mmCIF file with all atom_site columns, C-alpha atoms in Angstrom:
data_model
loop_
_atom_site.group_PDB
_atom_site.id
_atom_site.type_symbol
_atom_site.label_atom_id
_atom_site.label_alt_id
_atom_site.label_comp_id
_atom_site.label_asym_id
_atom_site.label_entity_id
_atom_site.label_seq_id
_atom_site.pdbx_PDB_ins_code
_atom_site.Cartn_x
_atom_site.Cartn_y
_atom_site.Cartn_z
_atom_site.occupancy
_atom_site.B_iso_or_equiv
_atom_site.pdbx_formal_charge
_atom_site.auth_seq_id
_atom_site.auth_comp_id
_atom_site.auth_asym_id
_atom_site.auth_atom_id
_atom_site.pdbx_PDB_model_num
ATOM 1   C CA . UNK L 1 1   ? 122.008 104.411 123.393 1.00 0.00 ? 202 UNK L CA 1
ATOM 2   C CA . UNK L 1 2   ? 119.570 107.081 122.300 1.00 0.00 ? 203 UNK L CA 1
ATOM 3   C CA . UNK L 1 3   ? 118.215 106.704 118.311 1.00 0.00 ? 204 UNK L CA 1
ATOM 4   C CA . UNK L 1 4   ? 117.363 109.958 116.271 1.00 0.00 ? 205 UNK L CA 1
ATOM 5   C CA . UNK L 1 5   ? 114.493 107.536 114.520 1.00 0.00 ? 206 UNK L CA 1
ATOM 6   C CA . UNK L 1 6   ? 112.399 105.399 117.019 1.00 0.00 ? 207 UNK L CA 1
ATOM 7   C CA . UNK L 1 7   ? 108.555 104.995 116.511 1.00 0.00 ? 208 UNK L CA 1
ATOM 8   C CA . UNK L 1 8   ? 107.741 106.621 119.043 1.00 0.00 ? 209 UNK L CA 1
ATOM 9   C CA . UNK L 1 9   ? 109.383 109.829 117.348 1.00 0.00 ? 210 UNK L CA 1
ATOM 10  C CA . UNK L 1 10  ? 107.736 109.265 114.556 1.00 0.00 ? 211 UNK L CA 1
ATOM 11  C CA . UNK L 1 11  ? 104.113 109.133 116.197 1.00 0.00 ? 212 UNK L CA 1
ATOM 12  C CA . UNK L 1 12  ? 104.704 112.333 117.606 1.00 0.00 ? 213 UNK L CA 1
ATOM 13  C CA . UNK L 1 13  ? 105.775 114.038 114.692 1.00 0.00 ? 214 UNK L CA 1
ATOM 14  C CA . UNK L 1 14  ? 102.708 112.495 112.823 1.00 0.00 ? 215 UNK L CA 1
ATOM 15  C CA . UNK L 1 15  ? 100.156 113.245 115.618 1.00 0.00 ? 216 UNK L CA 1
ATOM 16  C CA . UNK L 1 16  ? 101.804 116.614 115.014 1.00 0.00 ? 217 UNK L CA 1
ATOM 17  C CA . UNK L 1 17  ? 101.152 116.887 110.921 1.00 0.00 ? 218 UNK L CA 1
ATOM 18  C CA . UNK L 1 18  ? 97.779  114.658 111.001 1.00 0.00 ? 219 UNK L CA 1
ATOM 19  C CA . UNK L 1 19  ? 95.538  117.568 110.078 1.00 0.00 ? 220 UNK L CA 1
ATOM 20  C CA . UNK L 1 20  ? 97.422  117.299 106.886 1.00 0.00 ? 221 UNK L CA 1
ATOM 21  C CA . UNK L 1 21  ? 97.241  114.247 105.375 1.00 0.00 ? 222 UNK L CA 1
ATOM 22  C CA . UNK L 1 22  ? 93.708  114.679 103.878 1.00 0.00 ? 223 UNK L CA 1
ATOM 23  C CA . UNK L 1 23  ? 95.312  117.819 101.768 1.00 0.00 ? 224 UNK L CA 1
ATOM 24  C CA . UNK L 1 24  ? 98.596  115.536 101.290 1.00 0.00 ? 225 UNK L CA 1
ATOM 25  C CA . UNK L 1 25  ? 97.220  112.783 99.613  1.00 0.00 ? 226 UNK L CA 1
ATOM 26  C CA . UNK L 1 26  ? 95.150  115.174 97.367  1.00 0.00 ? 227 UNK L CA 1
ATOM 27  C CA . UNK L 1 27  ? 97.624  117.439 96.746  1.00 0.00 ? 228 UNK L CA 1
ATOM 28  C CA . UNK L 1 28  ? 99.510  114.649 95.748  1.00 0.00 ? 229 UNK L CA 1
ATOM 29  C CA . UNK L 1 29  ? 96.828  113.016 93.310  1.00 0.00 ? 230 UNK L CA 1
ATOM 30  C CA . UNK L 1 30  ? 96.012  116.824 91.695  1.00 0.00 ? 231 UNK L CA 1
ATOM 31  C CA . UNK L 1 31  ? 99.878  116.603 90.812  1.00 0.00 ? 232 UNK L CA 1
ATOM 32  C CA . UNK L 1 32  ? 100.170 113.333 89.321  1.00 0.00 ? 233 UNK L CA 1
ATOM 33  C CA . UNK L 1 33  ? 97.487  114.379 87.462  1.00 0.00 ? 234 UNK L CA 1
ATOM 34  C CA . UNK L 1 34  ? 99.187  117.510 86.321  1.00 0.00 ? 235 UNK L CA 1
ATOM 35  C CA . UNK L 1 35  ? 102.213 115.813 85.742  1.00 0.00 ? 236 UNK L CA 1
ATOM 36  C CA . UNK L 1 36  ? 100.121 113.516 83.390  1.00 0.00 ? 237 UNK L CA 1
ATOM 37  C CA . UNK L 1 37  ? 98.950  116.351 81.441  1.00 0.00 ? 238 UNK L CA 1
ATOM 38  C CA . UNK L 1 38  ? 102.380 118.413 81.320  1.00 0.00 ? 239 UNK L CA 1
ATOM 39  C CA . UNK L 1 39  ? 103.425 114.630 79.852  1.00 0.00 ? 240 UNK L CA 1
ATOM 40  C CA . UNK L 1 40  ? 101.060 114.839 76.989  1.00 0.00 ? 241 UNK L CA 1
ATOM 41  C CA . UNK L 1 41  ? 102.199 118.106 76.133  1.00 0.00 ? 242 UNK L CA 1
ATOM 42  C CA . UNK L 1 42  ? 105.759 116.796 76.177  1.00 0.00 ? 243 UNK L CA 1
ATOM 43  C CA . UNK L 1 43  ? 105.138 114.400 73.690  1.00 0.00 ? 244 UNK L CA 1
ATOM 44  C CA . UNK L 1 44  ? 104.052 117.584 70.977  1.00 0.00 ? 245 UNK L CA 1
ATOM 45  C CA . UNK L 1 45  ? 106.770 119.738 72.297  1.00 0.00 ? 246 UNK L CA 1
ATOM 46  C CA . UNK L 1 46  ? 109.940 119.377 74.319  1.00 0.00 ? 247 UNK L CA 1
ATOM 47  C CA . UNK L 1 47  ? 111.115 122.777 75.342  1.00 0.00 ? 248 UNK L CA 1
ATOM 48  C CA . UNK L 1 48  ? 113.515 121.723 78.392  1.00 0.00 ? 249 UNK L CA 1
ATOM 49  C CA . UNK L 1 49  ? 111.980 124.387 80.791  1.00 0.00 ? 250 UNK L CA 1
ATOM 50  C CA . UNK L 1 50  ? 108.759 121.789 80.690  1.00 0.00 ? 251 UNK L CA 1
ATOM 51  C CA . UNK L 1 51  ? 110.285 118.540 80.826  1.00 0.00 ? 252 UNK L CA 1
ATOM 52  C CA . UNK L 1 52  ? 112.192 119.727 84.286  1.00 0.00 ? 253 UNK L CA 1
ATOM 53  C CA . UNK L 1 53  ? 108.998 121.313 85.705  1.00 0.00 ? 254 UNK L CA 1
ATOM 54  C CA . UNK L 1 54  ? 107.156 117.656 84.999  1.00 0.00 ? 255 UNK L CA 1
ATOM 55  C CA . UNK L 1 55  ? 109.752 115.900 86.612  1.00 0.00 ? 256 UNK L CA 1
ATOM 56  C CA . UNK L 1 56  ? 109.740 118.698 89.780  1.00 0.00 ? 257 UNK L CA 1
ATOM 57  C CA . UNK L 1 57  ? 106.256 117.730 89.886  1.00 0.00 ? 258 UNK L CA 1
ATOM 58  C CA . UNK L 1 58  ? 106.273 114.034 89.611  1.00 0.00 ? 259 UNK L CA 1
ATOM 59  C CA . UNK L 1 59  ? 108.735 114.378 92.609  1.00 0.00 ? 260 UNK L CA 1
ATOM 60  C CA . UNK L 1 60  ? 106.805 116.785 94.483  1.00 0.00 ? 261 UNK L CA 1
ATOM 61  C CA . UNK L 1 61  ? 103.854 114.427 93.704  1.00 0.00 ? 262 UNK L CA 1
ATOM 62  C CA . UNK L 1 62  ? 106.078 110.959 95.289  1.00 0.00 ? 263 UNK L CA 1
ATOM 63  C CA . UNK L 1 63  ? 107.247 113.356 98.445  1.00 0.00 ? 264 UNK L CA 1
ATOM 64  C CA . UNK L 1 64  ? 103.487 114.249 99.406  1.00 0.00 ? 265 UNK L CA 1
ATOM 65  C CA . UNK L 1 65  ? 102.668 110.692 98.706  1.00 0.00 ? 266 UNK L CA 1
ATOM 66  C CA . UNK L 1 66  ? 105.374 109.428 101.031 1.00 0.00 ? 267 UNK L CA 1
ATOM 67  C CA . UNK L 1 67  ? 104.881 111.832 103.695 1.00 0.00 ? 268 UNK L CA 1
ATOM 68  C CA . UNK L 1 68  ? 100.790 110.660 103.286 1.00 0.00 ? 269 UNK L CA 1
ATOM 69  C CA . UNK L 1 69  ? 101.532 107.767 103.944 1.00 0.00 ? 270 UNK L CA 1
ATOM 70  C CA . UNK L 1 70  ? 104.151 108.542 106.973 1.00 0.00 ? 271 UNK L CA 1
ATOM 71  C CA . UNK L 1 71  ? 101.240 109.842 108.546 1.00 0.00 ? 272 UNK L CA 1
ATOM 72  C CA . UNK L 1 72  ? 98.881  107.257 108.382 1.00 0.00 ? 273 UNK L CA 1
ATOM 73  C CA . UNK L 1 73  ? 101.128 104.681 109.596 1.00 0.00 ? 274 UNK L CA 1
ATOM 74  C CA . UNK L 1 74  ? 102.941 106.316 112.663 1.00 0.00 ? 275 UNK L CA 1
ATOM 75  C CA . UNK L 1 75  ? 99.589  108.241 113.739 1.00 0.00 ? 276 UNK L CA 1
ATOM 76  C CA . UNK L 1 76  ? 98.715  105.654 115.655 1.00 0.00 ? 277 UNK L CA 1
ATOM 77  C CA . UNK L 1 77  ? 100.710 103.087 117.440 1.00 0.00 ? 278 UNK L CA 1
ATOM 78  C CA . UNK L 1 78  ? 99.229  99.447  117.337 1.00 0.00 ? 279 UNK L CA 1
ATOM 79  C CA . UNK L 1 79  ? 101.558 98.193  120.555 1.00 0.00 ? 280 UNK L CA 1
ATOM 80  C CA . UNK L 1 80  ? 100.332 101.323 122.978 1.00 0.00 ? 281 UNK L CA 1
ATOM 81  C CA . UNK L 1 81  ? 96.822  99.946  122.416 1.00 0.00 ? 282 UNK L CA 1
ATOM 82  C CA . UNK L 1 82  ? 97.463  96.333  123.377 1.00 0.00 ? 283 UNK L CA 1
ATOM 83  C CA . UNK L 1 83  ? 97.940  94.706  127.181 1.00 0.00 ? 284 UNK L CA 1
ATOM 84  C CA . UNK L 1 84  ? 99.060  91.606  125.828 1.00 0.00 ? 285 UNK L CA 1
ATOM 85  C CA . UNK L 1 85  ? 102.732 90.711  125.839 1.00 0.00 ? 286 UNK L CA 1
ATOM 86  C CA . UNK L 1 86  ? 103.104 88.926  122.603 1.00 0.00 ? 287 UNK L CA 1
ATOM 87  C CA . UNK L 1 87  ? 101.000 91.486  120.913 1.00 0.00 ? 288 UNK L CA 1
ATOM 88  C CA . UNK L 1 88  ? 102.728 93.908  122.634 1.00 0.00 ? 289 UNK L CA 1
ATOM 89  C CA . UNK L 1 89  ? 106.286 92.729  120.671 1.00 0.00 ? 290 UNK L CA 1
ATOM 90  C CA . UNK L 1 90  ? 104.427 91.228  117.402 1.00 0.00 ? 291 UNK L CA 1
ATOM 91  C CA . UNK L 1 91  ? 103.969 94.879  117.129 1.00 0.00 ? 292 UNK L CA 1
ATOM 92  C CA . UNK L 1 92  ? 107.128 96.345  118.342 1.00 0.00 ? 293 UNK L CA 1
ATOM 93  C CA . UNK L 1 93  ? 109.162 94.555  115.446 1.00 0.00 ? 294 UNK L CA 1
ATOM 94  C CA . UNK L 1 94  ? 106.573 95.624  112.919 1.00 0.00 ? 295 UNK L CA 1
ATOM 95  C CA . UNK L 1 95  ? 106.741 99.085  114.239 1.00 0.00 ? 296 UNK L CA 1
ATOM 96  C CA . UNK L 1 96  ? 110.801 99.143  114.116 1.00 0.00 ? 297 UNK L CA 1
ATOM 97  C CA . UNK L 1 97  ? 110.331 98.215  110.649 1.00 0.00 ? 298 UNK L CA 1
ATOM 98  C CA . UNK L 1 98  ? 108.032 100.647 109.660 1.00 0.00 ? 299 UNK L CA 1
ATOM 99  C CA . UNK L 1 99  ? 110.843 103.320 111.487 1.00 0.00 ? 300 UNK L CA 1
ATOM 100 C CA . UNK L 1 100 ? 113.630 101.579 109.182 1.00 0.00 ? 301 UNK L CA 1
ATOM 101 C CA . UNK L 1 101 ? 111.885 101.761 106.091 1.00 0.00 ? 302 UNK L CA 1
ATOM 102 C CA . UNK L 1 102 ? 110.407 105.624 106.301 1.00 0.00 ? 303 UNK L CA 1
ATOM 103 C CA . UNK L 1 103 ? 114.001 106.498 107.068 1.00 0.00 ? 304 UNK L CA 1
ATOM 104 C CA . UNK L 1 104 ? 114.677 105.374 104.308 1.00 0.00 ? 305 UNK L CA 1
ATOM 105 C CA . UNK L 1 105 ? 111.730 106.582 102.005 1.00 0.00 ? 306 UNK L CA 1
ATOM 106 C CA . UNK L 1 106 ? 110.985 110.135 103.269 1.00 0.00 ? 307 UNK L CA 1
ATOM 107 C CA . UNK L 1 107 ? 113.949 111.726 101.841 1.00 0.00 ? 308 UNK L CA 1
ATOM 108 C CA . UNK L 1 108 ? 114.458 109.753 98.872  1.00 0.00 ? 309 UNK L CA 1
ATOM 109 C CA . UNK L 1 109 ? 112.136 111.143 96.340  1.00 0.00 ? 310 UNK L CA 1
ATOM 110 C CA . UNK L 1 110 ? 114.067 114.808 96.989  1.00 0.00 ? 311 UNK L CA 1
ATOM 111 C CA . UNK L 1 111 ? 117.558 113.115 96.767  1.00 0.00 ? 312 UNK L CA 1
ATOM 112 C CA . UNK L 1 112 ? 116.516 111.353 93.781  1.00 0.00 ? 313 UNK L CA 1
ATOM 113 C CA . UNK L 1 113 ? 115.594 114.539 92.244  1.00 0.00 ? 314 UNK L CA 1
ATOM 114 C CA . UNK L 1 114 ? 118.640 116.607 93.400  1.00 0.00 ? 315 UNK L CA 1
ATOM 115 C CA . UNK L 1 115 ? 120.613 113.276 92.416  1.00 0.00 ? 316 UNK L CA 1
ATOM 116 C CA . UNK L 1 116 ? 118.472 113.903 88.220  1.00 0.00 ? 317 UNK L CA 1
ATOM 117 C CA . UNK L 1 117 ? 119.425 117.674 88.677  1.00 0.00 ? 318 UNK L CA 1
ATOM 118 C CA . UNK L 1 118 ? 123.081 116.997 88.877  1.00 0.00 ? 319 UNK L CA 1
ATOM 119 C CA . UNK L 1 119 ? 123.225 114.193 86.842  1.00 0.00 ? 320 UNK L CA 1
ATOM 120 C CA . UNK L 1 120 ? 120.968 115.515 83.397  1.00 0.00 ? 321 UNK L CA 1
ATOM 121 C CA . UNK L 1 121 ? 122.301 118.995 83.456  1.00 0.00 ? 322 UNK L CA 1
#
């Protein structure tokens, strides 16, 4: 049986993208920081054009963040470095569950926002 999400998979598509998690993460950080200061300005005036562009940002801003992250924990594999059996599947099972949960995370900040676009207009 042959999985679409295995860590291995997921190492090589991070090896792949590591020469962008610097920019990620502060791409990221510049957003939340805009969407700080688009919040602010909220607060004095609510035209609806602004409160969706926040919340694109603030979304934009989570997906960078998890895709950072993504990349620093698949860009290197813990159980190819170790010759020791019980390492070797101490870090198997934490590397499965790293696999499970970015599954899970890397697409939901843009369903979440697809999910707000639907359900607030």
């Amino acid at each position: 049986m042959r999985y679409w999400f295995t860590p291995e998979s997921f190492h090589f598509l991070a090896s792949n993208l590591s020469n962008y998690k610097w920019r990620l993460l502060m791409w990221s950080a510049a957003a939340f920081a805009l969407y700080t200061l688009l919040e602010l300005q909220i607060n004095q005036t609510t035209p609806t054009f602004l409160i969706w562009l926040a919340l694109a940002i603030l979304f934009t801003a989570l997906q960078m963040l998890v895709c950072t992250s993504f990349l620093f924990f698949f860009q290197v594999l813990p159980s190819s470095k170790t010759n020791k059996k019980s390492w070797f599947i101490f870090y198997r099972i934490i590397e499965w569950c790293e696999t499970l949960l970015f599954a899970l995370l890397l697409p939901l900040p843009t369903i979440s926002f697809i999910y707000a676009i639907f359900t607030f207009s």
